[in-house]
mmCIF file of C-alpha atoms in Angstrom:
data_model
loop_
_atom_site.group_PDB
_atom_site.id
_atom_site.type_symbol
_atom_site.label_atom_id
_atom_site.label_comp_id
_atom_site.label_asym_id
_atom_site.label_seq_id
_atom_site.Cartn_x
_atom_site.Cartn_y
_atom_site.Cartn_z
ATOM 1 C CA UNK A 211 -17.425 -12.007 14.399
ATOM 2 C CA UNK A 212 -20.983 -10.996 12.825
ATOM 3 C CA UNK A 213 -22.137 -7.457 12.107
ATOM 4 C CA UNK A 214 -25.718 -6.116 11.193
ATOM 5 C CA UNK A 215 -26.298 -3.329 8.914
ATOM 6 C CA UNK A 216 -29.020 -1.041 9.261
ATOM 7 C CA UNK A 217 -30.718 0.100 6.095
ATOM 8 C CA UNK A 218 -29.443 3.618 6.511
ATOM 9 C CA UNK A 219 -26.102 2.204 6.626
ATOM 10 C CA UNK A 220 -26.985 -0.162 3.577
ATOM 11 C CA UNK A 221 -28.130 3.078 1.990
ATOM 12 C CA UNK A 222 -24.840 4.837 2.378
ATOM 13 C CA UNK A 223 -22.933 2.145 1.043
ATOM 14 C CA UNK A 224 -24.832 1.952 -2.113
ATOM 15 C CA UNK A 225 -24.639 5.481 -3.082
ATOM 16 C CA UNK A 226 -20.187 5.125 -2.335
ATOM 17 C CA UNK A 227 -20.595 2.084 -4.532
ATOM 18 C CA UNK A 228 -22.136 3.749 -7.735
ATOM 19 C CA UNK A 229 -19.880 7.275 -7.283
ATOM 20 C CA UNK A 230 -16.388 5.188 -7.079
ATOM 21 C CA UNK A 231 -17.121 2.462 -9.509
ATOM 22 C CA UNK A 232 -17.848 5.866 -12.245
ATOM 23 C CA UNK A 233 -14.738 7.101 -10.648
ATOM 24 C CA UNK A 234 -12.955 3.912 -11.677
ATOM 25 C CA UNK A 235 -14.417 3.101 -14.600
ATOM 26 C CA UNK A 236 -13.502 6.749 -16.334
ATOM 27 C CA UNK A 237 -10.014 6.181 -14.368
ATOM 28 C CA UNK A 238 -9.326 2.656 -15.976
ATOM 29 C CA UNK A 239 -9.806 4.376 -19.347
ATOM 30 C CA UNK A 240 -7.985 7.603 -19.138
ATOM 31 C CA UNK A 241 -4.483 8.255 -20.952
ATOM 32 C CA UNK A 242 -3.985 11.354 -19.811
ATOM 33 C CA UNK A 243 -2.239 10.411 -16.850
ATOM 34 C CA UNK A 244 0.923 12.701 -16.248
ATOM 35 C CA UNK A 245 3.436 13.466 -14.125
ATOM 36 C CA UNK A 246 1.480 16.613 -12.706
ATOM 37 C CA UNK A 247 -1.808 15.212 -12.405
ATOM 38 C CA UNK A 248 -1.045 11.731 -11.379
ATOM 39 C CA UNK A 249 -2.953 11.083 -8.416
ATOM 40 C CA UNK A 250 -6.628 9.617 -7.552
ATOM 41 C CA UNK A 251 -9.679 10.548 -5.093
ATOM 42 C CA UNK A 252 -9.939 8.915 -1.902
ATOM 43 C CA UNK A 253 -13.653 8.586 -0.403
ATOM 44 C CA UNK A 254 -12.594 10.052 1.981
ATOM 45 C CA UNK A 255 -12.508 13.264 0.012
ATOM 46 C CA UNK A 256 -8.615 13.578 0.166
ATOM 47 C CA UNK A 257 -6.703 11.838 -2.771
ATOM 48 C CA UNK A 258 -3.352 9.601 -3.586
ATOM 49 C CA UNK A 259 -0.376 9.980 -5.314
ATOM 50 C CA UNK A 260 -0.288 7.226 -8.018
ATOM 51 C CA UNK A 261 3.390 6.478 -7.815
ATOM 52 C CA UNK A 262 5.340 6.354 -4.678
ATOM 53 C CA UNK A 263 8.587 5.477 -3.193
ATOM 54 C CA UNK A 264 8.783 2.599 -1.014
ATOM 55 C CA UNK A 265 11.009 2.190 1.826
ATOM 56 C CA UNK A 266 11.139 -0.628 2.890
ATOM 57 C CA UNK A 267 15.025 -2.038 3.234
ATOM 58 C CA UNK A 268 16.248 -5.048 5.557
ATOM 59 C CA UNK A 269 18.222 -3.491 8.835
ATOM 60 C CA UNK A 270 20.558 -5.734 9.180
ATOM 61 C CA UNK A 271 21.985 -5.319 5.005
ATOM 62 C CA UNK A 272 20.900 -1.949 4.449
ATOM 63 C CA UNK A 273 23.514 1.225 5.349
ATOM 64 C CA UNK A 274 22.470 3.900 7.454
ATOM 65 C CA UNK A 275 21.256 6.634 5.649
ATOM 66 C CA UNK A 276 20.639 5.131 3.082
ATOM 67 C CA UNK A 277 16.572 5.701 3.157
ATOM 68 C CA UNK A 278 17.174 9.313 3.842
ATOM 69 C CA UNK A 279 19.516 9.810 0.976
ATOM 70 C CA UNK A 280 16.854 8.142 -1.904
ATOM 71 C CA UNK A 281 13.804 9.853 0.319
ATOM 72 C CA UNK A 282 16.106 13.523 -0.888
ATOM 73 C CA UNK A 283 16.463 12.574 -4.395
ATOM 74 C CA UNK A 284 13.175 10.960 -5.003
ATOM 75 C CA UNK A 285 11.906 14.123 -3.845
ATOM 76 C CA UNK A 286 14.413 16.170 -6.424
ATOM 77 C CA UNK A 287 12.653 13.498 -8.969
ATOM 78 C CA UNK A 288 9.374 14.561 -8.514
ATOM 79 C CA UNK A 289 7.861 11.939 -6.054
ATOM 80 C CA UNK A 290 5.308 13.054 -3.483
ATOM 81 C CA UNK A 291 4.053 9.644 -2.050
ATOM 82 C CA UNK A 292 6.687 7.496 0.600
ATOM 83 C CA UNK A 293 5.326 4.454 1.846
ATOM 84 C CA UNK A 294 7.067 3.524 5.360
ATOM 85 C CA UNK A 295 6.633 2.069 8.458
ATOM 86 C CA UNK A 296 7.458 1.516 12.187
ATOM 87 C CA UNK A 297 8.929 -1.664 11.463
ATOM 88 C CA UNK A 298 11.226 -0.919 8.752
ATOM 89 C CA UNK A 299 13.178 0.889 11.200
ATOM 90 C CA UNK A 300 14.142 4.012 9.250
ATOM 91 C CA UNK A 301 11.143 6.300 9.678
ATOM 92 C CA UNK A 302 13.722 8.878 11.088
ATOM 93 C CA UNK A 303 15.727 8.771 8.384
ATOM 94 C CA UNK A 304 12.560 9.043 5.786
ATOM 95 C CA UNK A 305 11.235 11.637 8.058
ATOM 96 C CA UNK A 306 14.566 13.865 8.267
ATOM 97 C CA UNK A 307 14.432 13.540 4.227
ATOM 98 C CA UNK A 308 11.540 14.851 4.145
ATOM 99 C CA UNK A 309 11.609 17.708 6.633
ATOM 100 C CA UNK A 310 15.031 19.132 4.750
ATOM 101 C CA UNK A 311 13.009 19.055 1.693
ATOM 102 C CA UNK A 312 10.346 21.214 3.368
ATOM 103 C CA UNK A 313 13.528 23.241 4.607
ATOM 104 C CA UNK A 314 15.130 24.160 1.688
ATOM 105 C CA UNK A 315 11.669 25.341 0.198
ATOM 106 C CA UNK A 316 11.657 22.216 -2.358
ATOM 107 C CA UNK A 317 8.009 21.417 -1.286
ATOM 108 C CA UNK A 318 5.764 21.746 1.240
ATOM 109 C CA UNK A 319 4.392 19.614 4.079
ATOM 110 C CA UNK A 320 0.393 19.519 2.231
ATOM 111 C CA UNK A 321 2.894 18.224 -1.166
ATOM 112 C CA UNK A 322 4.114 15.253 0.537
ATOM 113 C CA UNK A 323 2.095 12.002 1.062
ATOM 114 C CA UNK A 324 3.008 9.531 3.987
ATOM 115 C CA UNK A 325 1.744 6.488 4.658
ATOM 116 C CA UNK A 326 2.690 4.815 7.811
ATOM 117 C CA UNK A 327 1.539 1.458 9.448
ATOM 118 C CA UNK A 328 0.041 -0.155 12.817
ATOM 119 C CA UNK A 329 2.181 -3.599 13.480
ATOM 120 C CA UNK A 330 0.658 -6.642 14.595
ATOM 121 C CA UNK A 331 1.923 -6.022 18.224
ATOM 122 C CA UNK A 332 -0.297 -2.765 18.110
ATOM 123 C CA UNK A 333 -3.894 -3.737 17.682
ATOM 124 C CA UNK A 334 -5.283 -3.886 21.096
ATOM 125 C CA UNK A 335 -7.456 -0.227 20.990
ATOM 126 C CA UNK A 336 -5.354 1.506 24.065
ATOM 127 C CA UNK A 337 -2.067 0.645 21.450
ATOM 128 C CA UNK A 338 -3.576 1.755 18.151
ATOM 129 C CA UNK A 339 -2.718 5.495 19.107
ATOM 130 C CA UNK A 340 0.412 5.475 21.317
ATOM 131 C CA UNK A 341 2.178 3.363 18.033
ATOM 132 C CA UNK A 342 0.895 5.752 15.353
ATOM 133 C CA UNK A 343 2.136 8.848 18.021
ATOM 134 C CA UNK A 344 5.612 6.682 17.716
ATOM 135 C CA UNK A 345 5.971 7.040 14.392
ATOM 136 C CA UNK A 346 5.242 10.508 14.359
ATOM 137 C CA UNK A 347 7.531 11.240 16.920
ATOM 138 C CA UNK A 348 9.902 9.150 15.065
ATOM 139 C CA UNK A 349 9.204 11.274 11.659
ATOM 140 C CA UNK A 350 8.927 14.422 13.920
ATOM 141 C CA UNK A 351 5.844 15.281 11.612
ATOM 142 C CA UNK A 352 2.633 16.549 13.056
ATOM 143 C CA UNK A 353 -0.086 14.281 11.052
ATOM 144 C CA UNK A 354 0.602 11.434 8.709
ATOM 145 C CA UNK A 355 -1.388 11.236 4.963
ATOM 146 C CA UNK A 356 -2.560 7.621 5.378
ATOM 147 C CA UNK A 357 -2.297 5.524 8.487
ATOM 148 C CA UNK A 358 -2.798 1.183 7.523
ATOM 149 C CA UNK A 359 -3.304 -1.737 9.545
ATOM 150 C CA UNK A 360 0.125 -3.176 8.062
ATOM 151 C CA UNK A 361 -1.944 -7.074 8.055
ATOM 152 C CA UNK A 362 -5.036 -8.797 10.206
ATOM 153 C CA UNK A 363 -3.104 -11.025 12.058
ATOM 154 C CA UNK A 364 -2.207 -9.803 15.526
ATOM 155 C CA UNK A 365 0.782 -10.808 17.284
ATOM 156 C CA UNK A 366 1.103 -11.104 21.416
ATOM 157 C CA UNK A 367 1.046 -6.912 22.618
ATOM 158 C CA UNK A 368 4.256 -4.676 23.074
ATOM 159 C CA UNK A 369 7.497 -3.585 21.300
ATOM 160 C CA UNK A 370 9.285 -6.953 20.736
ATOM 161 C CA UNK A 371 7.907 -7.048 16.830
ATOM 162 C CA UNK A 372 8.192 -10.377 16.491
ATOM 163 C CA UNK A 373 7.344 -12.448 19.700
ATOM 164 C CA UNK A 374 8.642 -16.301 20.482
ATOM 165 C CA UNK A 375 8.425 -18.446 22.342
ATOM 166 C CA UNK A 376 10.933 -20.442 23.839
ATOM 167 C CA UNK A 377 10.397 -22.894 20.888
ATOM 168 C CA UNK A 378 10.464 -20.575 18.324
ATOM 169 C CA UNK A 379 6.763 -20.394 17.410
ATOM 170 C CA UNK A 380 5.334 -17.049 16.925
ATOM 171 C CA UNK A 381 3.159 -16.163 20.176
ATOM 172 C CA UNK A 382 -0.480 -14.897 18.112
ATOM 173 C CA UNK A 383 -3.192 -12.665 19.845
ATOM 174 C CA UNK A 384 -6.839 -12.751 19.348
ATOM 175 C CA UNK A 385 -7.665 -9.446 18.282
ATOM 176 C CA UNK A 386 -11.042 -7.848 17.416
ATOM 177 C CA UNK A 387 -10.151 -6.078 13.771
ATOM 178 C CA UNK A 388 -13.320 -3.940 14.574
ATOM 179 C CA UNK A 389 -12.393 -2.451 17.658
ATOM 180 C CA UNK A 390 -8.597 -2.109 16.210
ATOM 181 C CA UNK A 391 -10.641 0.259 13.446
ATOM 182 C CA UNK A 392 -12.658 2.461 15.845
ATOM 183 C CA UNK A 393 -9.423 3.452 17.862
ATOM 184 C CA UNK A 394 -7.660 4.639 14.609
ATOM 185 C CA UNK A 395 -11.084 5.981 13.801
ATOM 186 C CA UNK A 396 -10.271 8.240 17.088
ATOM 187 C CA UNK A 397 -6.744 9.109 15.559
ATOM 188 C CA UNK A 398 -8.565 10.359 13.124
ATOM 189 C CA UNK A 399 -10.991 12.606 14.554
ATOM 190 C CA UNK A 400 -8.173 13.620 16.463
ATOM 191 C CA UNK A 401 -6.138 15.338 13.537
ATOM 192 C CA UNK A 402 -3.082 13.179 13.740
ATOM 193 C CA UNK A 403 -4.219 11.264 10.277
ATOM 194 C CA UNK A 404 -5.702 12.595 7.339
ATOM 195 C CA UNK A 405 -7.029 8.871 5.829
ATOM 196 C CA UNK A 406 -7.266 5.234 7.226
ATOM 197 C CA UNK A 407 -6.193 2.309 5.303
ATOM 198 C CA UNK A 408 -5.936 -1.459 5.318
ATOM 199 C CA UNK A 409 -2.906 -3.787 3.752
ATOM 200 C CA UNK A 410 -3.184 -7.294 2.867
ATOM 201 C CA UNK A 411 -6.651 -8.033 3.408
ATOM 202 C CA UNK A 412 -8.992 -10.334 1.750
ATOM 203 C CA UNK A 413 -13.060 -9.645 0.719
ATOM 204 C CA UNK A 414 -14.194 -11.033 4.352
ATOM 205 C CA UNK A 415 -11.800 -8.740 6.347
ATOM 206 C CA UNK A 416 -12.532 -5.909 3.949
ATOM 207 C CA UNK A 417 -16.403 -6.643 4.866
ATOM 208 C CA UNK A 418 -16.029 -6.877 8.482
ATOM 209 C CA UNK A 419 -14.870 -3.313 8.708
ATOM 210 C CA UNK A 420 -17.740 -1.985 6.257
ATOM 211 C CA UNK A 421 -20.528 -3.488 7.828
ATOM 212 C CA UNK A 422 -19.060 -3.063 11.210
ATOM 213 C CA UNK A 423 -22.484 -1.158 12.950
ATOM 214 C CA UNK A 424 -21.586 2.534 13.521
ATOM 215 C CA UNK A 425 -18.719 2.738 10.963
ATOM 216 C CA UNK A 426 -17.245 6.425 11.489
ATOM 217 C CA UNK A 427 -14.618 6.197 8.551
ATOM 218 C CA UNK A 428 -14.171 3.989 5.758
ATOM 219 C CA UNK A 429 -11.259 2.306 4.497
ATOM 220 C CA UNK A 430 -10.166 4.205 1.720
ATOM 221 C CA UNK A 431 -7.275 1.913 0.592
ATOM 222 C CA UNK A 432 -6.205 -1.668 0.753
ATOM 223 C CA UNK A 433 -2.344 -2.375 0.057
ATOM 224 C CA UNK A 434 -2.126 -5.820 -1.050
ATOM 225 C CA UNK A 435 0.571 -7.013 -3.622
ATOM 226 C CA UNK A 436 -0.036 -6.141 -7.205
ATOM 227 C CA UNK A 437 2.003 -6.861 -11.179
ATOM 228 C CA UNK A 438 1.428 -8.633 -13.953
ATOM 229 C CA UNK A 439 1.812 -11.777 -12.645
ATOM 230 C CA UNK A 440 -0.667 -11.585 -9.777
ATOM 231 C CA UNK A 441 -2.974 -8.875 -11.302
ATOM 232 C CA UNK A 442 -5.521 -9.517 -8.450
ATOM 233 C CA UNK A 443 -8.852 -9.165 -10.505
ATOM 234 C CA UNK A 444 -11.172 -9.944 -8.104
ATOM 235 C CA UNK A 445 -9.867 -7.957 -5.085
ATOM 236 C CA UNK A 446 -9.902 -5.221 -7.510
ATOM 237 C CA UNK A 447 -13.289 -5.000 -8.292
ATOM 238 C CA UNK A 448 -14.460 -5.810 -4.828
ATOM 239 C CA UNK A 449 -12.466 -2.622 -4.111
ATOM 240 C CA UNK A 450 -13.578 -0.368 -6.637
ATOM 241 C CA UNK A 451 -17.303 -1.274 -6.085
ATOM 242 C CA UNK A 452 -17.052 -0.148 -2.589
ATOM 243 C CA UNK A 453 -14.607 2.862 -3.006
ATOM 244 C CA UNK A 454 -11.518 1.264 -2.000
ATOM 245 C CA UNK A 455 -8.237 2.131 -3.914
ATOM 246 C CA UNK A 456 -5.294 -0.870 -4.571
ATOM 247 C CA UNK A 457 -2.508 0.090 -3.490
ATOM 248 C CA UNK A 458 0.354 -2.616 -5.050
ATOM 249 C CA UNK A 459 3.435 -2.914 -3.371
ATOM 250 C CA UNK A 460 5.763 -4.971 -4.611
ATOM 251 C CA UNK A 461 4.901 -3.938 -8.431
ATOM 252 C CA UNK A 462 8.344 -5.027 -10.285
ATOM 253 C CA UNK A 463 7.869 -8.379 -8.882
ATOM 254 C CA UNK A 464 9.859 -8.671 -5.351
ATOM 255 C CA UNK A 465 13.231 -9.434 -4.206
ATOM 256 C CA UNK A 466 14.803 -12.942 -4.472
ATOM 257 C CA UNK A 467 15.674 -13.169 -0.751
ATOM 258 C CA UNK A 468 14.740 -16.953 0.147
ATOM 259 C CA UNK A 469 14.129 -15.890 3.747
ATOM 260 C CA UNK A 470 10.502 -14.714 2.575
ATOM 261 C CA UNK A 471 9.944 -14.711 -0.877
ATOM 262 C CA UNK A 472 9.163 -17.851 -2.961
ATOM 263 C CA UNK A 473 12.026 -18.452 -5.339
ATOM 264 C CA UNK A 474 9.695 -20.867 -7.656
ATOM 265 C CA UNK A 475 8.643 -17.850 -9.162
ATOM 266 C CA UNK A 476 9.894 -16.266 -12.180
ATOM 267 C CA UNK A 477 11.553 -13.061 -12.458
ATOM 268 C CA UNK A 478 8.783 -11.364 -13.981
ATOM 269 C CA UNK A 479 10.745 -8.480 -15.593
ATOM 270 C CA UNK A 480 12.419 -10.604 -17.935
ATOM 271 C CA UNK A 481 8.947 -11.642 -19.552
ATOM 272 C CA UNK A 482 8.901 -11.123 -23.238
ATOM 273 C CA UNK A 483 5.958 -9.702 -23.395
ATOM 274 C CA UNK A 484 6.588 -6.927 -21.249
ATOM 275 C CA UNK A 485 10.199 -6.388 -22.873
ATOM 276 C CA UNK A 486 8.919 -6.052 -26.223
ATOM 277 C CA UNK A 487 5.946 -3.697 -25.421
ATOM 278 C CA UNK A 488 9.260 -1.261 -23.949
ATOM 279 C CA UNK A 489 10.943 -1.715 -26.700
ATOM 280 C CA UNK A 490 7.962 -0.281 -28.780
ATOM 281 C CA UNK A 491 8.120 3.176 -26.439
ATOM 282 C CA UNK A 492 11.657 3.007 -25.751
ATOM 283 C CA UNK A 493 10.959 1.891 -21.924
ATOM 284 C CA UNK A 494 12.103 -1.002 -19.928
ATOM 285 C CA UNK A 495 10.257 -3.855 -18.688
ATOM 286 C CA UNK A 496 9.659 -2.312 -15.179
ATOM 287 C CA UNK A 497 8.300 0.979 -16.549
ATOM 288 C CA UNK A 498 5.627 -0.931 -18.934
ATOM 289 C CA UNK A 499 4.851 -2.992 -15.861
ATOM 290 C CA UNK A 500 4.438 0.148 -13.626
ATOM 291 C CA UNK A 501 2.705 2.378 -16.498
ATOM 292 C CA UNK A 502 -0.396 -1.426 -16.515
ATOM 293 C CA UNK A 503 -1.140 -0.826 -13.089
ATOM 294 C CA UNK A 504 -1.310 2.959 -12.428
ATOM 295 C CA UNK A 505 -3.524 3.310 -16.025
ATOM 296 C CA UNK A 506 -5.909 0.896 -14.188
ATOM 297 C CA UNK A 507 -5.861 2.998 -10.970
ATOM 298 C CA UNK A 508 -3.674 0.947 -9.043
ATOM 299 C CA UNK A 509 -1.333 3.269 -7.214
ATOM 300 C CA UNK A 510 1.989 1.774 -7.254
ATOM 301 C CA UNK A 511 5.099 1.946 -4.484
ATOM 302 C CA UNK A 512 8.214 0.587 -6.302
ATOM 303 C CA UNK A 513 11.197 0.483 -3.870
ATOM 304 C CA UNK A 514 14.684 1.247 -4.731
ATOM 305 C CA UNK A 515 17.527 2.546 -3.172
ATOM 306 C CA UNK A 516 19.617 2.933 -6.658
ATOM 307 C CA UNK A 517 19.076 6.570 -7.973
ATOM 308 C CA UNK A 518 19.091 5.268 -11.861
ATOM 309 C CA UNK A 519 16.240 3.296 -10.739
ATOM 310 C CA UNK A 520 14.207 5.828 -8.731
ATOM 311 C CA UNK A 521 14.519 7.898 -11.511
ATOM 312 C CA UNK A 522 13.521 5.526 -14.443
ATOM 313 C CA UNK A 523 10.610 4.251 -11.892
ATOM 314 C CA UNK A 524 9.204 7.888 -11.781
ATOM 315 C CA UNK A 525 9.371 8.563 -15.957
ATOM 316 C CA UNK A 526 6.221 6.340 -16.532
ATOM 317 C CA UNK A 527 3.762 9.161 -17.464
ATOM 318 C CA UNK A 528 5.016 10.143 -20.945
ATOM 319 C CA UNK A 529 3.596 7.335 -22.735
ATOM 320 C CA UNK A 530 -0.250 5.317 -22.308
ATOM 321 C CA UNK A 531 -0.742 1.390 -23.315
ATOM 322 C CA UNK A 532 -3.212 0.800 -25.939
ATOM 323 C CA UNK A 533 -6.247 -1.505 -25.329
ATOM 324 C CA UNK A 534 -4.218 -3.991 -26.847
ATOM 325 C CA UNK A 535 -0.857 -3.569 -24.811
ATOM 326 C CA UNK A 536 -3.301 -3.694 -21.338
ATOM 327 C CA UNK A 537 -5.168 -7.179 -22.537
ATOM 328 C CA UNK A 538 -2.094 -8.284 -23.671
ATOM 329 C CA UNK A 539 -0.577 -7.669 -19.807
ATOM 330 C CA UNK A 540 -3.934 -8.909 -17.954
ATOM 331 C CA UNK A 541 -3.046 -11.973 -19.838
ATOM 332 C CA UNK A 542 0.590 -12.507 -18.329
ATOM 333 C CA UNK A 543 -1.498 -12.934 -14.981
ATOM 334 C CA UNK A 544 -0.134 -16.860 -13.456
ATOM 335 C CA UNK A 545 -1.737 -15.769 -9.644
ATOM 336 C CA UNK A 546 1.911 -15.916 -8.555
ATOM 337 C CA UNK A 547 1.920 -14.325 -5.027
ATOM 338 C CA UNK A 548 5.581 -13.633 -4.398
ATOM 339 C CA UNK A 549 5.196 -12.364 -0.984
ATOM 340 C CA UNK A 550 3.264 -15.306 0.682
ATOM 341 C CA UNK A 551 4.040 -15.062 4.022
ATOM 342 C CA UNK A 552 4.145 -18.657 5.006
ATOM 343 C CA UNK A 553 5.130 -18.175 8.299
ATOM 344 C CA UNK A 554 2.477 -17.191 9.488
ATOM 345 C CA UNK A 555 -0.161 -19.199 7.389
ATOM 346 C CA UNK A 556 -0.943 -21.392 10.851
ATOM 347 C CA UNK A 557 -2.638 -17.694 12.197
ATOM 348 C CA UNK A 558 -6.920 -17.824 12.150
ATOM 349 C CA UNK A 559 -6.788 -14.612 10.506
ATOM 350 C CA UNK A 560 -3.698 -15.228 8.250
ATOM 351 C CA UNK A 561 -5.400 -13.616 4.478
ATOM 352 C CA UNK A 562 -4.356 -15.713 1.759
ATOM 353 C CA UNK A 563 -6.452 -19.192 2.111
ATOM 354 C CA UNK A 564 -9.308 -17.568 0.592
ATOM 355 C CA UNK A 565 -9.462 -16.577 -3.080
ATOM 356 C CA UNK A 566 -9.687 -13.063 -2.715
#
């Protein structure tokens, strides 16, 4: 697909360029991130939670109720961003967390950040808003915070998730990521989502949507994974110069469940470098490897369902990295993509052949 820009439009994107790489730049620097002010702006004019809580937990291992109980005590920790989705499954359990919360008088609807997702089954435009009216149905919450297109590739249309055929090949769909954007542009204007995202896509995708002709509403976030080990330079500055905030999931590394993650990689958290950094301010390996990305404005969405580690995951704004400590990290980078998502690597839109 090709897009012309016209100069007004060029124009525009300059000016976002030059406010959000300041924003960055002063951002990348600062140590005086805390656990009250720990958020950044969106260009959208609304802003993100740094640290967040994802939710994310296989349905066919995972209890029920077990989201909803570490959605309660996250909340009780003093986490404001949950990252969910459709296809996890347990949006009514992360959205009956939440509403108790609002309940009891422990926060308010305007404290809590939720980002949801549009599967690959969803992208035609008449499907973009019936799935995100799904999950709010499901959450039983008027608007979400941030509403992502959960990956480019599209998958044949409806509520089977994962389509088949009767060899046991995925069934793809050409879909137009363009149109997919104006019909959550819609949702949008239509009040039932306060920002519109992206997840796991590379520069050319990115660049599709912002010189689409007529762009309404910019991405104001990309979730793409994000550590130490796969620090994602490139994407990152691609981002900031055009106002888009990384959002890393997968932060501590992933999971060593062989059914989708590449078990050739190392467990990063047992790297030396980031152990002995903790030791230094009496943190573990995780929290040094949380406290790298959100001091370079990466917001972060560590999931656990153990309350020790929800709570250790949260206490990462007490302490700031020197110059040193952060050059020191950038260097641990091996471009070790633990989610790769292989399966789907035959797909014409599948995101990681290019470099960024």
């Amino acid at each position: 697909m090709t897009c012309t820009q016209s100069t007004s439009v060029k124009r525009r994107r300059h000016i976002h360029s030059r406010c959000f790489v300041n924003i960055f730049h002063i951002l990348r620097g600062a140590m005086n991130l805390t656990a009250k002010s720990h958020s950044v702006p969106l260009s959208d004019g609304n802003s993100v939670p740094l640290m967040g809580l994802g939710t994310y937990g296989d349905p066919r291992t995972t209890p029920k109720g077990t989201a909803y109980e570490s959605v309660k005590l996250a909340i009780d920790v003093g986490y404001r961003h949950f990252d969910g989705a459709l296809v996890y499954f347990n949006e009514h359990e992360v959205g009956q967390a939440i509403r108790e919360k609002i309940a009891d008088g422990t926060v308010k609807r305007e404290d809590i950040y939720y980002c949801g997702k549009l599967w690959c089954t969803y992208h035609p435009p008449a499907m973009v808003r019936p799935a995100l009216e799904k999950t709010l149905k499901t959450l039983q919450l008027d608007y979400v915070d941030l509403y992502i297109i959960e990956l480019p590739i599209a998958f044949k249309p409806g509520d089977v998730f994962y389509p088949k055929d009767e060899n046991g090949k995925y069934i793809y769909h050409d879909a137009d990521l363009c149109a997919t954007w104006e019909a959550l542009e819609a949702c949008k204007d239509a009040g039932l989502v306060k920002s519109l995202g992206v997840s796991n896509f590379n520069r050319r995708q990115l660049e599709l949507i912002l010189k689409k002709p007529g762009l309404k509403h910019r991405p104001v976030s990309n979730q793409v994974e994000c550590h130490p080990y796969f620090t994602q330079p490139k994407l990152l500055e691609y981002c900031r110069q055009n106002g888009i905030v990384i959002v890393g999931y997968s932060p501590l590394g992933t999971s060593r469940d062989a059914s989708w993650v590449n078990l050739k990689c190392p467990p990063m958290l047992e790297d030396e470098v980031l152990v002995d950094i903790g030791r230094k301010y009496n943190k573990n390996s995780a929290q040094v490897a949380l406290r790298f990305n959100v001091q370079r404005g990466v917001v972060v969405i560590p999931k656990s369902f153990t309350g020790q580690r929800i709570d250790e995951n949260f206490q990462i704004f007490d302490f700031s990295l020197t110059d040193e400590e952060m050059k020191a990290i950038e260097g641990l980078n091996k471009n070790i993509r633990f989610v790769e998502l292989l399966m789907w690597s035959d797909h014409p839109e599948y995101p990681f052949h290019d470099d960024y």
